[in-house]
Coordinates of C-alpha atoms in Angstrom, one line a residue:
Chain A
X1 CA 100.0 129.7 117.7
X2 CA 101.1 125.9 117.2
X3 CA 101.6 125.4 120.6
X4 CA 97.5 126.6 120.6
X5 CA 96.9 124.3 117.9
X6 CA 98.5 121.3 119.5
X7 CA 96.4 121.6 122.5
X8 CA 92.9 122.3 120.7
X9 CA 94.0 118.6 119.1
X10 CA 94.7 117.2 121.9
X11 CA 91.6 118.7 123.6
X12 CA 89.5 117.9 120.8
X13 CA 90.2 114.7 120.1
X14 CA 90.3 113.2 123.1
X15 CA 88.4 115.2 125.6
X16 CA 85.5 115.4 123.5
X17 CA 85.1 112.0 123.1
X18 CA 86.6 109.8 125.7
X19 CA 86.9 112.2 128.7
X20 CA 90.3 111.6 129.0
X21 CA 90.3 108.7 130.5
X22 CA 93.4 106.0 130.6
X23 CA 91.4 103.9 127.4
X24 CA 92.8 106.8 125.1
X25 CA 96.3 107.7 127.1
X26 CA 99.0 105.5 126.3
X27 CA 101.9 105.0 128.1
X28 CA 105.3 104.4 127.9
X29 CA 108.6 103.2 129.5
X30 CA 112.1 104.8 129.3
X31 CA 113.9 105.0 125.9
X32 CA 115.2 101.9 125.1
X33 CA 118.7 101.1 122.5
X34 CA 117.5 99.9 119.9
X35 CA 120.1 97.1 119.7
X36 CA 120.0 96.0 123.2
X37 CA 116.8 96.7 124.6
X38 CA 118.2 98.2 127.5
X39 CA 116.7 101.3 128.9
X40 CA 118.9 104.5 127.4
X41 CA 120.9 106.3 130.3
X42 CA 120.1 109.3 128.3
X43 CA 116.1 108.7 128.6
X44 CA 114.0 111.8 129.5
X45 CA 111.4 109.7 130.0
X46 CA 109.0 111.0 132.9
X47 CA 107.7 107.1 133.3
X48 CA 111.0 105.6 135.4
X49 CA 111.1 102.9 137.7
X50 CA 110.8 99.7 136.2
X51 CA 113.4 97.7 133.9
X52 CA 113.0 97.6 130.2
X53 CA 111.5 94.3 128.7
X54 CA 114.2 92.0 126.8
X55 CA 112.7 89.7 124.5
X56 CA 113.2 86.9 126.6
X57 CA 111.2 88.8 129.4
X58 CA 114.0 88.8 132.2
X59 CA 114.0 92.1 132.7
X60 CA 117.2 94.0 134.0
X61 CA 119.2 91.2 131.6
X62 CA 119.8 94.0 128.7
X63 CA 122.1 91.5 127.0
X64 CA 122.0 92.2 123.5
X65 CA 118.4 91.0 121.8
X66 CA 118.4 88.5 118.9
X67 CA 114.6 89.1 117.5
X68 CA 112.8 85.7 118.4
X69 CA 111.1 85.6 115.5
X70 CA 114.5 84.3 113.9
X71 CA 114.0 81.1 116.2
X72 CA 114.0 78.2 113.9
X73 CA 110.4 77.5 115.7
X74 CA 109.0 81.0 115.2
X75 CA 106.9 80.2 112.4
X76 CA 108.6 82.6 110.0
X77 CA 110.6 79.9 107.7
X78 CA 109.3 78.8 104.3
X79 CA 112.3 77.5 102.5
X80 CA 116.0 77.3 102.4
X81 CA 116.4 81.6 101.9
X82 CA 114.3 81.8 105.4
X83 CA 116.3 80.2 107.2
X84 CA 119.8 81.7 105.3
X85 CA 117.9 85.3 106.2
X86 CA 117.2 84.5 109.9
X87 CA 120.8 83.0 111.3
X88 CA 122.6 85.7 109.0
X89 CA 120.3 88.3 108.6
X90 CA 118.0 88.6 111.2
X91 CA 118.3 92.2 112.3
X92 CA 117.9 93.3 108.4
X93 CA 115.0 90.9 107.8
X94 CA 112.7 92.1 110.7
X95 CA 113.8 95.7 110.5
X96 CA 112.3 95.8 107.0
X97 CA 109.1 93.7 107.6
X98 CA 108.1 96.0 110.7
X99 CA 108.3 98.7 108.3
X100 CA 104.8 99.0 106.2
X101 CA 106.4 100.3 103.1
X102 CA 109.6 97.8 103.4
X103 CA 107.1 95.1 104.0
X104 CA 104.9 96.0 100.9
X105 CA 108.2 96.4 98.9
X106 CA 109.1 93.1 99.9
X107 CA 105.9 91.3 98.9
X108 CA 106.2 93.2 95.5
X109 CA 109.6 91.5 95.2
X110 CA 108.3 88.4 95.7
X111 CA 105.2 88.7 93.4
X112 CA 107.8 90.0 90.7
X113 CA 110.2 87.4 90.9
X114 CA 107.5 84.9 91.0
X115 CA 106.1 85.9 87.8
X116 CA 109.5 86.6 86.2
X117 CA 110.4 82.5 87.0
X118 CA 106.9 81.9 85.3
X119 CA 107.3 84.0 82.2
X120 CA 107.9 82.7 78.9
X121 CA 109.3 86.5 77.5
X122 CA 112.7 86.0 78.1
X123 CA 115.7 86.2 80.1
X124 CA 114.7 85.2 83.8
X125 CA 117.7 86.1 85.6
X126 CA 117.3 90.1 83.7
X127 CA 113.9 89.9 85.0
X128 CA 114.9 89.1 88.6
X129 CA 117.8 91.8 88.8
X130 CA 115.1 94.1 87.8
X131 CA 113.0 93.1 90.2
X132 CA 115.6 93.3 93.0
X133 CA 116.7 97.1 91.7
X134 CA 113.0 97.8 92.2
X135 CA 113.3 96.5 95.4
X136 CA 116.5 98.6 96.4
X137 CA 115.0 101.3 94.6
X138 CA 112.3 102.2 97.9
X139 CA 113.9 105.3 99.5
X140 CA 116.2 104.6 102.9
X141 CA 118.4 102.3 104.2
X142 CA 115.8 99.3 105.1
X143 CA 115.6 97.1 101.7
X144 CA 118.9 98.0 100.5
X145 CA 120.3 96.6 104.1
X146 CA 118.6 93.7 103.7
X147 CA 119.6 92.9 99.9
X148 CA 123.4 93.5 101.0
X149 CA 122.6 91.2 103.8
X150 CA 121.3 88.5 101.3
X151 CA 123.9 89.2 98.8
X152 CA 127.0 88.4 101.0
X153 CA 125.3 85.2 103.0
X154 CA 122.5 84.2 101.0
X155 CA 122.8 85.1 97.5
X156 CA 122.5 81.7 96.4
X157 CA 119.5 80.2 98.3
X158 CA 117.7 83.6 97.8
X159 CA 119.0 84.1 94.1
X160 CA 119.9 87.5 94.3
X161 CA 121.4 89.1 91.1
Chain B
X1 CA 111.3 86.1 101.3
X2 CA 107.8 85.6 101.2
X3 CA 105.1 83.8 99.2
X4 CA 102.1 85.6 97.8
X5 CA 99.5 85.3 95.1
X6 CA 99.3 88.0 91.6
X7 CA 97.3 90.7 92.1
X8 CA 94.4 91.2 90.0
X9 CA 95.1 94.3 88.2
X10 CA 92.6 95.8 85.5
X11 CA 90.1 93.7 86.6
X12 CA 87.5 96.3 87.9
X13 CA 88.1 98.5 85.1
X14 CA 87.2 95.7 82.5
X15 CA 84.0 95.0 84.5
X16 CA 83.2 99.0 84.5
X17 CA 83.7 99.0 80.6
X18 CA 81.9 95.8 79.9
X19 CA 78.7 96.6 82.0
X20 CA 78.8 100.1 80.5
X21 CA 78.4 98.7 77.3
X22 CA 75.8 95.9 78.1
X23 CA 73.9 98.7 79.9
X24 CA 73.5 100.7 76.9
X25 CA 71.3 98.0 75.4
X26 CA 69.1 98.5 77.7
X27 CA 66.7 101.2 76.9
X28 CA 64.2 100.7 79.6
X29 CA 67.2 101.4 82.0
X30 CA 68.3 104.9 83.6
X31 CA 71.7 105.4 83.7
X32 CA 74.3 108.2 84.1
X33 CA 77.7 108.5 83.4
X34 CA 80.2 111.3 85.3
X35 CA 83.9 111.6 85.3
X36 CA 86.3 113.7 86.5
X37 CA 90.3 114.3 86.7
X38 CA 92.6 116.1 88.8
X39 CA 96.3 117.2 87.6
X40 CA 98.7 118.6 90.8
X41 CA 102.2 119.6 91.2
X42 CA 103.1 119.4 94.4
X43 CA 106.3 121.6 94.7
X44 CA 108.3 121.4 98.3
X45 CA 111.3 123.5 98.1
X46 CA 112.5 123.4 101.8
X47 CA 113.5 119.8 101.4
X48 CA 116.9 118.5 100.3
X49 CA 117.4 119.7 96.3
X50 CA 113.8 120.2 96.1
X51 CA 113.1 117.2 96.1
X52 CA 110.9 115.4 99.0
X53 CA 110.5 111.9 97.4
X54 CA 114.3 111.3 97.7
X55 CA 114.5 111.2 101.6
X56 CA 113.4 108.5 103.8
X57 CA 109.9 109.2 103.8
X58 CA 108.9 108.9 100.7
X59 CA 106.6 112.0 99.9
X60 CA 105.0 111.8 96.4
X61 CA 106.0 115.1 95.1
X62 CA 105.8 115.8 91.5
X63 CA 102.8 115.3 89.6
X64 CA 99.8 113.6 90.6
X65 CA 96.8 112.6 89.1
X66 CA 93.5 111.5 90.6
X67 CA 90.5 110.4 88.0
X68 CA 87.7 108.8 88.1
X69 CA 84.6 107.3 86.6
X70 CA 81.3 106.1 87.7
X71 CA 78.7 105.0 86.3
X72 CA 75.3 105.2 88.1
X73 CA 72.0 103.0 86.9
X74 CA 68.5 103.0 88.0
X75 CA 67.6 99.5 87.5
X76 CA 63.5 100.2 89.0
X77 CA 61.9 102.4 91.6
X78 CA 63.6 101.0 94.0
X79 CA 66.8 99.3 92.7
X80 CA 69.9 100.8 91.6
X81 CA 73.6 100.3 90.9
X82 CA 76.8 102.6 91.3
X83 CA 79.9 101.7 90.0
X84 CA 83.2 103.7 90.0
X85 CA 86.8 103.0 88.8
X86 CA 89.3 105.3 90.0
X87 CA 93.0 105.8 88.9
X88 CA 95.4 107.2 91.1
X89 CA 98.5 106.1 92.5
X90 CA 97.9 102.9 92.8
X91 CA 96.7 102.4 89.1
X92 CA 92.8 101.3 88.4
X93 CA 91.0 100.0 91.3
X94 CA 86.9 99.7 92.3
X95 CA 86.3 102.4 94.6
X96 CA 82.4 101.3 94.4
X97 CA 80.5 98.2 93.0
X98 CA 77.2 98.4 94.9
X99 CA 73.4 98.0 94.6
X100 CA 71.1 100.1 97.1
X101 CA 67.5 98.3 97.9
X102 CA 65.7 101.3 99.1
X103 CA 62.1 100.4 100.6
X104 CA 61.7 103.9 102.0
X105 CA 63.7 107.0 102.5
X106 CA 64.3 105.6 105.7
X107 CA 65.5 102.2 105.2
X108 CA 68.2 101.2 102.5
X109 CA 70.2 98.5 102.3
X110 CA 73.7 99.2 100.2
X111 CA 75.1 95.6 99.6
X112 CA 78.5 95.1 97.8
X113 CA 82.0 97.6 97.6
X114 CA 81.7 101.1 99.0
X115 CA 82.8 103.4 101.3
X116 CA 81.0 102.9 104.5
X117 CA 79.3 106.1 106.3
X118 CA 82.2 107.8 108.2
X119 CA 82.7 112.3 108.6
X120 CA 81.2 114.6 106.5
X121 CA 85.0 114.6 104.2
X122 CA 83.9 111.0 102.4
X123 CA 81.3 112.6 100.4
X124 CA 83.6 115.2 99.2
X125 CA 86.7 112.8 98.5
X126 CA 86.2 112.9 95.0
X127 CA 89.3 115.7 93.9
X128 CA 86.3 117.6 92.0
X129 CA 84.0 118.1 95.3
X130 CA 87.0 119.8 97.3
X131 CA 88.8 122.9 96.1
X132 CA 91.9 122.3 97.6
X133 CA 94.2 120.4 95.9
X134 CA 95.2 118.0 98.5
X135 CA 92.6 116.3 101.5
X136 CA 92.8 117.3 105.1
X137 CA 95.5 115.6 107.2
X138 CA 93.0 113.3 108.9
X139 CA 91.9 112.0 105.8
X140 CA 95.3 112.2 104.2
X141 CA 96.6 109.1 101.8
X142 CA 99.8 109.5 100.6
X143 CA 100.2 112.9 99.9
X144 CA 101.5 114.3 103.3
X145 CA 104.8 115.2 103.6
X146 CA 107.0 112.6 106.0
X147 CA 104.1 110.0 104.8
X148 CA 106.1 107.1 105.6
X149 CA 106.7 107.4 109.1
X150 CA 103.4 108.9 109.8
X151 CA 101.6 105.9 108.1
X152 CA 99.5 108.3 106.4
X153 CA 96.4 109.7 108.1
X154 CA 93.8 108.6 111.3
X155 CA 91.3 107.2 108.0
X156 CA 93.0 108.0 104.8
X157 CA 90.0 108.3 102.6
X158 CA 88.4 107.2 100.1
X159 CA 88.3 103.9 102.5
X160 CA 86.4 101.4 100.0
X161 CA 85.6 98.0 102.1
X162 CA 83.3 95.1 101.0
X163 CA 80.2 94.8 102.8
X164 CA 77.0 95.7 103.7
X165 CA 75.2 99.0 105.2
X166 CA 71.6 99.6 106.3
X167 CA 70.6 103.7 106.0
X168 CA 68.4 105.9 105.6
X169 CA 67.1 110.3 105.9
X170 CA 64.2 111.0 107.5
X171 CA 62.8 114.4 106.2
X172 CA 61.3 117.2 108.8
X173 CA 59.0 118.9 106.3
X174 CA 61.7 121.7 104.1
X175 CA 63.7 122.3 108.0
X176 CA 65.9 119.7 109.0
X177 CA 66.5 116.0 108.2
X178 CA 68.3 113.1 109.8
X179 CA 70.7 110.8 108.2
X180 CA 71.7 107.5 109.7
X181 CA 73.8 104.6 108.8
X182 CA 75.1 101.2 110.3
X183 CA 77.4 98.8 108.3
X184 CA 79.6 95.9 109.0
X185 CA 82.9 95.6 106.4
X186 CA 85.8 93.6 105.9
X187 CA 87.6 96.4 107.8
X188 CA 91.4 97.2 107.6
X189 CA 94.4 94.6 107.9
X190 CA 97.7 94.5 108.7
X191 CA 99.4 90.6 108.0
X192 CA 102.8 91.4 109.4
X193 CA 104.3 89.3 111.3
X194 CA 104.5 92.0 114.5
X195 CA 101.2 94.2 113.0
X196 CA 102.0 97.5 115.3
X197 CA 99.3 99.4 113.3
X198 CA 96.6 99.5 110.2
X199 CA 98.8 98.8 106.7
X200 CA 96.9 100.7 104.4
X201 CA 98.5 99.8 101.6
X202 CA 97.5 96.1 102.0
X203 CA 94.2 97.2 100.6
X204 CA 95.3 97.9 97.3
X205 CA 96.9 95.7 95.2
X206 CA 99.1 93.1 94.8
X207 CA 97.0 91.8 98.0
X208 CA 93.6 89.9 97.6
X209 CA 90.9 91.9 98.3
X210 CA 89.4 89.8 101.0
X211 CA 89.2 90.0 104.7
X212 CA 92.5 88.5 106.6
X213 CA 90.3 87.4 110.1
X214 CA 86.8 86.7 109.0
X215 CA 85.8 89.0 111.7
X216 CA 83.8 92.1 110.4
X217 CA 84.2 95.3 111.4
X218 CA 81.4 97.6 112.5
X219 CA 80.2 101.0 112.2
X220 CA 78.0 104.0 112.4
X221 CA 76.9 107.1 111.9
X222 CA 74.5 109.9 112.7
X223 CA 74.0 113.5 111.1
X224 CA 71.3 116.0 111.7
X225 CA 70.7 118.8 108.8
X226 CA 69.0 121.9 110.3
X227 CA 67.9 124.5 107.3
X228 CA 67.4 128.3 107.6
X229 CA 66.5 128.5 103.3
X230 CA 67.3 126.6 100.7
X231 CA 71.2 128.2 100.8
X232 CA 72.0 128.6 104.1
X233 CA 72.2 125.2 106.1
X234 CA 74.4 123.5 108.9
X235 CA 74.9 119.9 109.6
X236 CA 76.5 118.3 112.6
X237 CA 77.9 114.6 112.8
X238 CA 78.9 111.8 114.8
X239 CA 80.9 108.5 113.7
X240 CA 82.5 105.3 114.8
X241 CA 83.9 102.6 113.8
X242 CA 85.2 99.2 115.8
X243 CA 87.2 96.0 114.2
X244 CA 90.0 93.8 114.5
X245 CA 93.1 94.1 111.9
X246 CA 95.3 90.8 112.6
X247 CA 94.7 87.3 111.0
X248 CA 94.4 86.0 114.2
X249 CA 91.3 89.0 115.8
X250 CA 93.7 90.1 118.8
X251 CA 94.5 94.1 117.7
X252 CA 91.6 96.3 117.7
X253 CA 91.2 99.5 116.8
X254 CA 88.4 102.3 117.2
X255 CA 87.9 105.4 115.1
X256 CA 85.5 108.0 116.4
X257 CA 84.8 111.3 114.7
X258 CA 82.5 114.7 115.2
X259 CA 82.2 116.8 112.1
X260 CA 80.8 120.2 111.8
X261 CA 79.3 122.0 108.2
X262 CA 77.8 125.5 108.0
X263 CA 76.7 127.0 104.8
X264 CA 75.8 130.3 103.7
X265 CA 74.8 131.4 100.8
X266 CA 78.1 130.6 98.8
X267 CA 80.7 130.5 102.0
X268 CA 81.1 127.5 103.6
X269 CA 82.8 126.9 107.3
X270 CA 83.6 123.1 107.7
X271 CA 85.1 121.5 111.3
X272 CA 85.7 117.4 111.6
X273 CA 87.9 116.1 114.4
X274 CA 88.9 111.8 114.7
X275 CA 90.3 109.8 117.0
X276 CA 91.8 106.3 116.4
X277 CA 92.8 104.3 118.9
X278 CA 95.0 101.2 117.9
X279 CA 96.2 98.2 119.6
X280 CA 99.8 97.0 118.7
X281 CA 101.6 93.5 119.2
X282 CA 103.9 93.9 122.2
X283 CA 105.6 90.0 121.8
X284 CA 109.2 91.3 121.0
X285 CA 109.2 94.2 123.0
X286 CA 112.8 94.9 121.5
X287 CA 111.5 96.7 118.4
X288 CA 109.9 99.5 120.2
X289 CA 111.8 102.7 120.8
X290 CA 110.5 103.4 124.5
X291 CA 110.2 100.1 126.8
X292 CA 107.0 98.4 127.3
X293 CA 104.5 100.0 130.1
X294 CA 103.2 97.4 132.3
X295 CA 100.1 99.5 132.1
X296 CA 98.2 101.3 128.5
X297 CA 101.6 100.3 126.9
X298 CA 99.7 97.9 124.0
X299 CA 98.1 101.1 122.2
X300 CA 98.9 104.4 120.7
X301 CA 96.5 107.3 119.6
X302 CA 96.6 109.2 116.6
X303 CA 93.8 112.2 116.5
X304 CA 93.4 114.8 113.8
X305 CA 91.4 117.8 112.8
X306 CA 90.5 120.6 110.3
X307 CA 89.0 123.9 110.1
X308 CA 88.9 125.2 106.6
X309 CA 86.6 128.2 105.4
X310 CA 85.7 128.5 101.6
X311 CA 84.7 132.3 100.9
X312 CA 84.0 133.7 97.1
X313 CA 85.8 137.1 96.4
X314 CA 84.0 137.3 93.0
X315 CA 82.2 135.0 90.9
X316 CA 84.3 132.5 90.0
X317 CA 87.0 133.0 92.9
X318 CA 87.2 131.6 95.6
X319 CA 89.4 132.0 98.9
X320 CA 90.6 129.0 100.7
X321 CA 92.0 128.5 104.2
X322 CA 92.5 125.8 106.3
X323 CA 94.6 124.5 109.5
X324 CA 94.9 120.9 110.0
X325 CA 96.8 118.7 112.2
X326 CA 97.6 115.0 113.6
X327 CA 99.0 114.1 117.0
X328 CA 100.1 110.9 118.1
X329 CA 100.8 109.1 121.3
X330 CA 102.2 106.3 122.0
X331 CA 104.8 104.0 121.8
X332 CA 106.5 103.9 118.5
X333 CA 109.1 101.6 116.8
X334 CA 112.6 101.9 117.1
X335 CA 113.2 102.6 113.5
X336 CA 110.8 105.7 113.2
X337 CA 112.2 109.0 114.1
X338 CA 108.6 109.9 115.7
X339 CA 108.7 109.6 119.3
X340 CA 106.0 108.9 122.1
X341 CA 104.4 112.2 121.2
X342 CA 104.9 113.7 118.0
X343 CA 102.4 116.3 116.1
X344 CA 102.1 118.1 112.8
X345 CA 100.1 121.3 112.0
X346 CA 99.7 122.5 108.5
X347 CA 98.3 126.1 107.6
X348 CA 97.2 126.2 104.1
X349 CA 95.7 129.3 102.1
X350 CA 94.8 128.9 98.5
X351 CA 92.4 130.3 95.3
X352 CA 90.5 128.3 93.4
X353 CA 89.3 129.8 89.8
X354 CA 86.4 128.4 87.6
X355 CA 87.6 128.8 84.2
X356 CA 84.2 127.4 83.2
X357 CA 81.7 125.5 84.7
X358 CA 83.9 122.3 84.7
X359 CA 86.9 123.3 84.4
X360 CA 88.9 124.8 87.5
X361 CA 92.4 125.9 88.2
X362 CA 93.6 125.4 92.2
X363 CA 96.4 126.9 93.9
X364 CA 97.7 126.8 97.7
X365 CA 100.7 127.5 99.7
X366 CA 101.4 125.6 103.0
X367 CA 103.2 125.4 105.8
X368 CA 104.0 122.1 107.8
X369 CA 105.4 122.7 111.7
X370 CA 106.4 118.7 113.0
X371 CA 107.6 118.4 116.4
X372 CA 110.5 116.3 115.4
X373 CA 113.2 117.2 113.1
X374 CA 114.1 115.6 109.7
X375 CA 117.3 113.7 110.4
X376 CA 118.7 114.3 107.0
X377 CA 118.2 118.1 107.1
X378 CA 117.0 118.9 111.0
X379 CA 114.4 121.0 109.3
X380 CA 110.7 121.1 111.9
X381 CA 109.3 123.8 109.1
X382 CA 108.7 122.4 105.8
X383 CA 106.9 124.4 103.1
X384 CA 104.5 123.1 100.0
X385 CA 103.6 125.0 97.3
X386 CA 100.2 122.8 95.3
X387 CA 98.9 124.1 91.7
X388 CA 96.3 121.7 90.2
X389 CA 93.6 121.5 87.5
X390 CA 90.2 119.8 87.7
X391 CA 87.7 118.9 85.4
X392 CA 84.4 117.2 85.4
X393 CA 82.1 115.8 82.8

């Protein structure tokens, strides 16, 4: 029966429409590790025969891949807690942008300790260790790696509680 | 850490209530005023202690509320407003602010925030049109299990944009009609710095609500209505819709969708497939979980689809059953436990019971197949149990 229903889904949303052609049928290359971008030797991958990409683009390199958006160049440095986050925690940083909800959760954070820095209520730095449990608070590993990133090599330039 | 503005939160429920009150000044002016508020548990007992908003994906388990407002004025014969505030998840937001100019039934033109013309499932997204307790996967926002890595639905719906939309019905005497729309909207955004795919979420607040690429996108859509008597009718659809979603106009995406609705005296048989097709940014190919393909490697697909029947066993009974399902194709980052084909199919039967006119009790039981495991429990079968109230005003 699901096997059925994952074939009438397939069939129906993309035959119907598109007639199947290569516009609606992506493709892919061999698994990749995550932390190299080499190609897996365990891939099952049906789409062999060509190297996995590296960042740098020299394919067949697979030395291990520092995200180039943590190139001082990259456009992705604001201020002194950028650049702390991209040389010491690159990986951490990027992992949780690329991630909707770790992204969102991150802009919240930022929002929040704005406003906590503008308030006239009270005690900023409660404010901003409740913003960062917030933070920590969104489920899996992505934001909480990132704050213990910041907190051992940044915690001063990014104020973390 | 990144820099961005306050949101603007209450704001469109203090416009509601203010012109509500101005508008009752005016005598000359028609205006109506509905409501309506759904109450759900969403119980999940197959995930880890019960409890599926613990794991990695975020499920909103627990109770949820979805209410609503709107207030609806006929300024003349051929002016009128709409407005509705909605509270849900994501606290109060606008989910219309528009005036229609109609000149005939055939031409209208809807200027300011709605939800542009897309399936037959956007006119029922209101929690008090559908008697389920939850929306079809398609048209899912946030309350699918495994939410997170699925990034929600193909259209999670209500889909309120700003913009503009010409329509119109043309009647064929008391047998058929044909409904048409074309708009152009903001359309969705992603301001990542690697967008790999619509962020939903940065339509709602703390974001501004304005468009991140000056680029519009467009859309239609085209329905015929055939009638057999004034209870027994069937309507067939088609959609699309075409935009760009980056600041800087390189990603596009398309959404295409057929819907299906027969009606019978009280039982009603309702079919709606999408497809969306989505270009991703491929410059650091080292955060994908399957290499780059020289060729179709920039896109993935995510379709989905519903059947769901709506028979009355007595008067104020009804029996519900539905099967919906997503599949996606496609690359997928490194991070997300989905690989370069995952699907999910949901059976769902449930009752709904009309305690009075508007006030009805729902209840379903579901049961989730995904073709990956959970890699905190392993689990591929997961199982919902949904029991809501609605009421209406």
């Amino acid at each position: 029966m699901s096997k059925f229903i994952h074939l009438a889904l397939a069939l129906a949303a993309a035959g119907i429409f598109f007639g199947g052609c290569s516009a609606i049928s992506p493709k892919v290359g061999p698994e990749q590790d995550a932390s190299t971008g080499c190609a897996s030797s365990s891939s099952s991958s049906p789409y062999g025969g060509y190297p996995s990409s590296t960042a740098a683009g020299d394919a067949g390199a697979c030395a291990p891949v520092q995200d180039p958006r943590c190139a001082a160049d990259a456009g992705y440095e604001e201020g002194d807690c950028d650049r702390c986050e991209d040389t010491s925690c690159c990986a951490q940083r990027f992992t949780c942008y690329d991630d909707p909800a770790c992204f969102n959760a991150d802009e919240d954070l930022d929002t929040c300790v704005e406003d906590a820095k503008a308030s006239d209520a009270g005690d900023e730095d409660a404010a901003r260790a409740a913003c960062w449990s917030t933070f920590t608070d969104l489920p899996g590993p992505l934001a909480k790696n990132l704050r213990d990133c910041e907190a051992q090599h940044c915690k001063d330039v990014c104020e973390v509680p | 850490m990144k820099r961005r503005g306050s949101g603007a939160h209450g704001f469109a429920f203090f416009l509601f209530v203010a012109a509500f009150f101005v508008l009752r000044q005016a005598e000359a002016i028609e205006h109506n005023v509905a409501g309506s508020a759904q109450l759900d548990y969403h119980f999940v007992p197959t995930e880890r202690d019960a409890n599926a908003n613990a794991g990695t994906f975020s499920t909103f388990d627990g109770f949820t509320v979805e209410a609503a407002m709107k207030l609806s004025v006929d300024v003349s014969p051929h002016l009128s407003g709409n407005v509705k505030v909605c509270f849900g998840c994501h606290g109060f937001e606008a989910d219309m602010f528009y005036f229609d100019l109609r000149a005939v039934d055939e031409l209208n033109l809807r200027i300011g925030r709605f939800s542009p013309s897309f399936g037959s499932f956007n006119l029922r997204h209101d929690p008090a049109n559908h008697k389920f307790s939850d929306k079809p996967l398609p048209y899912d926002m946030g309350r699918m299990l495994r939410k997170n890595i699925w990034g929600n639905g193909v259209l999670p719906a209500p889909f309120p944009d700003n913009g503009a939309e010409i329509d119109g019905t043309h009647f064929f005497g008391d047998a058929a009609q044909m409904d048409y729309a074309a708009y152009a909207v903001m359309g969705f955004r992603n301001d990542q710095p690697n967008p790999t795919d619509l962020n939903f979420q940065e339509a709602h607040v703390p974001n501004y609500f304005v468009d991140n690429n000056a680029r519009p996108a467009v859309g239609a859509r085209l329905a015929l209505t055939l009638r057999a008597s004034a209870a027994t009718d069937a309507t067939v659809g088609v959609s699309g819709m075409f935009g760009t979603y980056d600041p800087n106009n390189d990603l596009t995406y398309a959404i295409a969708g057929a819907d299906l609705a027969v009606r019978v005296q009280r039982t009603n048989f309702r079919a709606e497939v999408l497809a969306r097709r989505t270009q991703f940014d491929t410059s650091n190919p080292a955060i994908f979980k399957y290499a780059l393909s020289p060729a179709d490697g920039d896109f993935f697909m995510k379709d989905g689809a519903y059947i769901e029947a709506e028979q009355p066993i007595v008067r104020d009974l009804d029996f519900l059953a539905r099967i919906d399902g997503m599949l996606r194709m496609g690359n997928v980052l490194a991070t997300t436990p989905l690989s370069d084909k995952s699907s999910v199919v949901r059976e769902s039967l449930g009752l709904a019971y009309a305690v009075e006119r508007n006030f009805r009790l729902k209840t379903s039981g579901e049961l989730w197949q995904f073709s990956d495991r959970d890699p905190e429990t392993g689990r591929r079968l997961e199982v919902g149990i949904h029991l809501g109230a609605v009421a209406t005003f």
